[in-house]
Each structure stands twice: as structure tokens, then as C-alpha cells.
XYZ file of C-alpha atoms in Angstrom:
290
model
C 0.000 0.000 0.000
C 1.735 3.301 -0.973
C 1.377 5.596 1.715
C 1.165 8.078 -1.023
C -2.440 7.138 -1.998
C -3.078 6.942 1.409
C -2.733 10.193 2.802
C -4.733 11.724 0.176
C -7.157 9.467 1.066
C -7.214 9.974 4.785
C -7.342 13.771 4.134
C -10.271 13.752 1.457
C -11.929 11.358 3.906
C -11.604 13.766 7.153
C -12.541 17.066 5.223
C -14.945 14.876 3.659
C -14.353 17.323 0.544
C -11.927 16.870 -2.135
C -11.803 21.093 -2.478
C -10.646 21.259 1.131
C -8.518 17.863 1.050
C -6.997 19.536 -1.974
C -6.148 22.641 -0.468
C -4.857 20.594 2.671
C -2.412 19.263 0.048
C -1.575 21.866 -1.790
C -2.943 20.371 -5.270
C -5.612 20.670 -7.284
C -8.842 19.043 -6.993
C -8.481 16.743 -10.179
C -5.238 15.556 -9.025
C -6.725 14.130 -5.865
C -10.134 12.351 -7.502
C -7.834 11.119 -10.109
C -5.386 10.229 -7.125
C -8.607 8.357 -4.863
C -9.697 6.732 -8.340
C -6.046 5.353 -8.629
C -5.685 4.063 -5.070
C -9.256 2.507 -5.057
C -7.780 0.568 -8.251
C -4.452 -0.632 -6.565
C -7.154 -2.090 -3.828
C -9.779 -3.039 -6.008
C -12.367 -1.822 -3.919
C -14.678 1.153 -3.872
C -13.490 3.554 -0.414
C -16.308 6.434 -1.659
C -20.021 5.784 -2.293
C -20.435 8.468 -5.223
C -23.635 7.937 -5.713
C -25.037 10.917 -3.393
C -23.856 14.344 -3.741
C -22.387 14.643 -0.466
C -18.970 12.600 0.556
C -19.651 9.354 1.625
C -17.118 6.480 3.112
C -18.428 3.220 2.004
C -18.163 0.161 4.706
C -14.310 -0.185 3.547
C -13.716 2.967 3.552
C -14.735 3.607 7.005
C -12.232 0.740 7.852
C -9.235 2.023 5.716
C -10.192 5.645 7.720
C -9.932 4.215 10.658
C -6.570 2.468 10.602
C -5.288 5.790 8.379
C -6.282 7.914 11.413
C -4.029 5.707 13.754
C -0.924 5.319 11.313
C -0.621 9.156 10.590
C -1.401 9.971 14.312
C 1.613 7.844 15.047
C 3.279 9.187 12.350
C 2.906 12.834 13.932
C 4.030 11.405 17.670
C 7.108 10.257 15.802
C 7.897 13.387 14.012
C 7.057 15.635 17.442
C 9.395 13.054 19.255
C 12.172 13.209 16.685
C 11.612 17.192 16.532
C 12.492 16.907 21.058
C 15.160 14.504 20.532
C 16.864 17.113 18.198
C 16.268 20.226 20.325
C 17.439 18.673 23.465
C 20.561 16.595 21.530
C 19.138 13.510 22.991
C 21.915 10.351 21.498
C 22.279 6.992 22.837
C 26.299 6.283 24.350
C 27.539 2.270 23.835
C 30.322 2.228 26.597
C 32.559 -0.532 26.994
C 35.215 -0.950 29.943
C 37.514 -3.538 30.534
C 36.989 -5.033 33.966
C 39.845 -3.299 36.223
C 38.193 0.237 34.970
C 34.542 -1.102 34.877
C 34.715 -1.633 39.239
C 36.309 1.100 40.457
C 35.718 4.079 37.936
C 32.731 3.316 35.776
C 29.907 4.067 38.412
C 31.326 7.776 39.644
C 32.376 8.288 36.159
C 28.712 7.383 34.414
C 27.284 9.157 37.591
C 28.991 12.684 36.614
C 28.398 12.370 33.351
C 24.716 11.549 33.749
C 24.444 14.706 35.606
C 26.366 17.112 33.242
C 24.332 15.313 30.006
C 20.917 14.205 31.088
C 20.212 14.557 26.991
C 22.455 11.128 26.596
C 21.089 7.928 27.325
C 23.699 4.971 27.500
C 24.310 0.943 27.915
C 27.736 -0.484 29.368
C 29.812 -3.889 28.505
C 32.460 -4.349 30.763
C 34.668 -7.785 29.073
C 38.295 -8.248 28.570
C 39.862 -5.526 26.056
C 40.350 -8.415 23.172
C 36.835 -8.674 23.058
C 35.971 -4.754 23.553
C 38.266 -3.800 20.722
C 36.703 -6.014 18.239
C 33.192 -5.178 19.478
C 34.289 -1.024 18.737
C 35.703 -2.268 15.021
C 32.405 -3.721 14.823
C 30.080 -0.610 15.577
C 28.983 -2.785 18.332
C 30.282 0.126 21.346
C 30.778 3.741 20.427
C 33.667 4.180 22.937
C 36.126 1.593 25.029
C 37.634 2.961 29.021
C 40.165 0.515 29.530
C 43.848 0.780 31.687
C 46.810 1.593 29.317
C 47.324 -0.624 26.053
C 49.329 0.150 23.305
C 47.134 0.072 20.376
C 48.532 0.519 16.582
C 45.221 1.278 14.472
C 45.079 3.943 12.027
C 41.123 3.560 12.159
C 41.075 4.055 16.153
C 42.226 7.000 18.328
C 43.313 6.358 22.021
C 43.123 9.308 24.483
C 44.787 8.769 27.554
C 43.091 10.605 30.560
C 45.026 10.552 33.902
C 48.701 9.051 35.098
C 48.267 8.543 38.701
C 50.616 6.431 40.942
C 50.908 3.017 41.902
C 49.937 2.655 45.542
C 50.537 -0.596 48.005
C 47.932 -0.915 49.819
C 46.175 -3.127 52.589
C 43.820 -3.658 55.607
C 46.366 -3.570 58.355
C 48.268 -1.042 59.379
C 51.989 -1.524 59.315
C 55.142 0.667 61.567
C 57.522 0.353 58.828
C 57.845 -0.559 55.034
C 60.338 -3.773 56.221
C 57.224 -5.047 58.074
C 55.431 -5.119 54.960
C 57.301 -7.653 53.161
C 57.098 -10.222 55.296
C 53.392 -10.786 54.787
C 51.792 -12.089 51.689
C 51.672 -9.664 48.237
C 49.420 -10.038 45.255
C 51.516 -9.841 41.893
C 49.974 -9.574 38.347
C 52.782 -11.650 36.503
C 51.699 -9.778 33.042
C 51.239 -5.787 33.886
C 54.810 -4.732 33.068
C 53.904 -1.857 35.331
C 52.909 -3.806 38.281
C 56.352 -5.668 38.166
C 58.415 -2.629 38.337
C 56.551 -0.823 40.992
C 57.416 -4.275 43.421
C 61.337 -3.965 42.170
C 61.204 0.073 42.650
C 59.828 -0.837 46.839
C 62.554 -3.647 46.347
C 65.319 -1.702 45.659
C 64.745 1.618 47.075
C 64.232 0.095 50.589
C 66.470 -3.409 50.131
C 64.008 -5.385 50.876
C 62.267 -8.968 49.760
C 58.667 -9.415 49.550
C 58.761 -13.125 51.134
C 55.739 -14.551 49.603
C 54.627 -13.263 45.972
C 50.646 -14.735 45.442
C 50.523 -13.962 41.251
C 46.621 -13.705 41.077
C 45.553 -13.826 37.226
C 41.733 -12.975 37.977
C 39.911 -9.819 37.455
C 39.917 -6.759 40.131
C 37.563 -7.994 42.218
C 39.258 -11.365 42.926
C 42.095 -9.203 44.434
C 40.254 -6.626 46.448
C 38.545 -9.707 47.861
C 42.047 -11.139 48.899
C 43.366 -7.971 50.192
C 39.650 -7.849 52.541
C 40.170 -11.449 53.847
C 43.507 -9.981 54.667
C 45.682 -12.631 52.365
C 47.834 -10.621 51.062
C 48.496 -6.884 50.172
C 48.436 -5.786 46.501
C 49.909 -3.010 44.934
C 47.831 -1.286 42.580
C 47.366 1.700 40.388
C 45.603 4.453 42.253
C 42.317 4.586 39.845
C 41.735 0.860 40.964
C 41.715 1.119 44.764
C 41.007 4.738 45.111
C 36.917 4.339 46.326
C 38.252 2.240 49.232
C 41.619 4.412 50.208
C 38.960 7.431 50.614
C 36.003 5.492 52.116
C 39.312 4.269 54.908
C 38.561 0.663 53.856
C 42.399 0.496 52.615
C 45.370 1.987 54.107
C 47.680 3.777 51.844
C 51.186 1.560 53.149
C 53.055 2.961 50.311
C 52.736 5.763 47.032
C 54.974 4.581 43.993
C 55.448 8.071 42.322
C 58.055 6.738 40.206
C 55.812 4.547 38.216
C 52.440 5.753 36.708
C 49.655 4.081 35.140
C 47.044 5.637 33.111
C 43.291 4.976 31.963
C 42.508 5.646 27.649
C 39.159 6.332 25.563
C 39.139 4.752 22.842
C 36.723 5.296 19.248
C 36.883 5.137 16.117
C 37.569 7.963 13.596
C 34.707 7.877 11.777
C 32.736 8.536 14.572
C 34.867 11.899 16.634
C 32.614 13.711 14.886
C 29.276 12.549 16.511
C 28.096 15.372 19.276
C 27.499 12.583 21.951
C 30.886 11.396 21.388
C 31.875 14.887 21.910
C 30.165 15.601 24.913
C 31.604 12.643 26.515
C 35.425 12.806 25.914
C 34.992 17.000 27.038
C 33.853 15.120 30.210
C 35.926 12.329 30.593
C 39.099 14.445 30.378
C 38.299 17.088 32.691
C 37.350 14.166 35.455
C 39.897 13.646 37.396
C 40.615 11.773 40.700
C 41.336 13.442 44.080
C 44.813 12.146 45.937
């Protein structure tokens, strides 16, 4: 059914005049009867009972009316929606995060931005970075927070946001850093960074951590560890830095040598979109108190 025919249709049958219809539609009268003729043809049914000199719907007609009235009121919700979407910028953000942002960062993060941009609606997948990458190479996520990776695309540009320090941290409180390594520490055999904060504390204070726990779970398998008191961890200050404030973890140790960093990541063909926009203005202008 061509929508076409339709309205003209709807229009002669709510004026019930084809003068007035035809004003309504800015043509002429002759276009629309010849129009009505042509659409009653394509249904091969009559939709006017011509055979009194005022308009008249026939029992199909009235039908056709009907459902015409309800697909071209929703027609006008849509286009009055569509009109607010535009004059409020309202956009839909996919956000992906790879798990060690996704705990600690994503909820203040999503929370201020929410608050700046009530406009932008938005849907999180937190996975491992393999599978967020090929998900944003997809068009599957508009925009990837994950801790530093080194990422040779021409099709993708990385931001990084913040460098902030490696901290060791734990639930007890400890005189003196050589008390430290005698208990238990969490080590992440494969974050370069990790492994030269521990030899930095090594070196600088000639000591030995005793017992090295390599834990190759997510975030929250650690921070469980370091609240049943297993071991200590050190970690970069993004991950840990809800519980240093909230006094849940004491701050043993700040490794200012050593910094790691969060990154946004998107593709180039979409910098350009305004929601995109609005969100990396955000994002780098948030920054962590320590």
C-alpha cells in the first residue's frame, strides 16, 4: 500500500471534501479524484459511495479511515518526538570498559556524566579488552575505558586521561615498610607496570617481599584477597582509590616513580558525533582526588 495514496485518502476522507482535502495538500482538486480513483484501483475496492452528492465512506472505507487515522497519528508522535530529541541533543552512548576500569571508575564516572548530560542515554559492557576492541571495530560500542594498552590502528584514536601512581595498599596497618614484606603480596605476573613498581619498593628500601601470590583474575578477585587480609596488593591508584577514601584500605606505600594511566578509545569515523563529543569534554576534565 503506498502511503502516497493513502494520505490523500485519509485527508479527502476527514474534510470529507476533495476542495478542502486539496487545499490541505496543496494540489488541485483533479489531481486528488484522479489520485482516490487510482488508489481505489491498486485495492480493487470502492473507499467512496459516489452515488449521493455529499462525501460518503463506504463500509471499507470507514475501515481504511480508521486504521489511516491511527498510522498518521503515530506518524505525527514520531515526528514531534524526533523534533524533542533534536532540540534537546538527545543520542544513545555504547560504553565498553575492561573489567579493572569497569569496578572502580565506571559508576562515579557514568554518575557525573549523567548529571552534566541528562540529553544522553547509554548501555555499558564491561569484558576483557580483546573482546571490547573487536566489538568497537564492529560498531557494536561507540567508545572503550580501559587501563593503558598500546594500540597501533590507524582507524582508532586512544586518548589517555590521567597518570596517577601506583599505591601498596592493605587492611592492616603496618610501623615500617620492612614489616610489609614479610606478609603475603598479590603480583599480576603480566602488567609490566605492576612488576616494576614491586622492584622500585625492592630496591629503594632493600628489601624482599617473602611470599609473591601472582593472582591472574579480574579486580575484584584481588580486592577480595586484600579484605580477607591474604595478602596486600599493589595497585594503580584509579583501581583502589573508592576504598583508600572510604578508609577501607590503608595507603602503606605511594609509587610516584611509576604511573599508570586509563585511555578512551573510538573510532575515527565517529569523533565527529556530538554525543561522542560531549563525553570525551567530560571524561578528560574528570579527574581523581589524591
Amino acid at each position: 500500500m503506498d502511503l502516497h495514496y493513502l494520505e490523500i485518502f485519509y485527508e479527502v476522507a476527514k474534510a470529507k471534501s476533495f476542495t478542502k482535502a486539496a487545499s490541505e495538500l496543496y494540489i488541485n482538486q483533479s489531481a486528488v479524484s484522479i489520485q482516490v480513483k487510482k488508489f481505489e484501483e491498486i485495492l480493487n475496492t470502492k473507499l467512496f459511495d459516489r452515488s449521493s452528492k455529499k462525501i460518503k465512506l463506504t463500509y471499507t472505507g470507514e475501515a481504511l479511515y480508521k486504521m489511516a487515522e491511527e498510522i498518521f497519528d503515530k506518524v505525527k508522535r514520531a515526528e514531534k518526538e524526533i523534533s524533542k530529541i533534536i532540540d534537546l541533543d538527545r543520542a544513545r552512548l555504547s560504553i565498553g570498559a575492561s573489567p579493572v576500569i569497569a569496578e572502580p571508575l565506571l559508576p562515579r564516572l557514568m554518575k557525573g556524566f549523567s548529571k552534566a548530560h541528562e540529553e544522553i542515554e547509554y548501555d555499558l559492557q564491561v569484558s576483557e579488552k580483546e573482546n571490547l576492541l573487536r566489538m568497537l571495530k564492529e560498531g557494536d560500542l561507540d567508545v572503550l575505558i580501559i587501563d593503558e594498552e598500546r594500540i597501533n590502528n590507524p582507524n582508532l584514536e586512544v586518548l589517555t586521561i590521567e597518570r596517577v601512581p601506583y599505591v601498596l595498599v592493605s587492611k592492616k596497618e603496618y610501623t615500617n615498610i620492612q614489616e610489609i614484606a614479610k606478609d603475603p603480596l598479590i603480583t599480576r605476573k603480566y602488567v609490566p607496570n605492576n612488576n616494576q613498581a614491586i622492584s622500585i619498593l625492592e630496591e629503594k628500601y632493600r628489601i624482599t617481599f617473602e611470599e609473591k601470590i601472582p593472582v591472574f583474575g579480574n579486580l575484584s578477585v584481588i580486592k577480595g584477597m586484600i579484605n580477607e587480609e591474604i595478602a596486600n596488593a599493589i595497585l594503580p591508584y584509579y583501581a583502589v582509590y573508592k576504598e583508600i577514601q572510604n578508609g577501607e584500605y590503608k595507603t602503606v606505600y605511594k609509587i610516584t616513580e611509576i604511573k599508570d594511566a586509563y585511555q578512551v578509545v573510538i573510532t575515527k569515523d565517529k569523533k565527529g558525533l556530538i554525543q561522542i563529543i560531549k563525553f570525551l569534554n567530560f571524561i578528560q576534565d574528570y579527574r581523581l582526588q589524591y
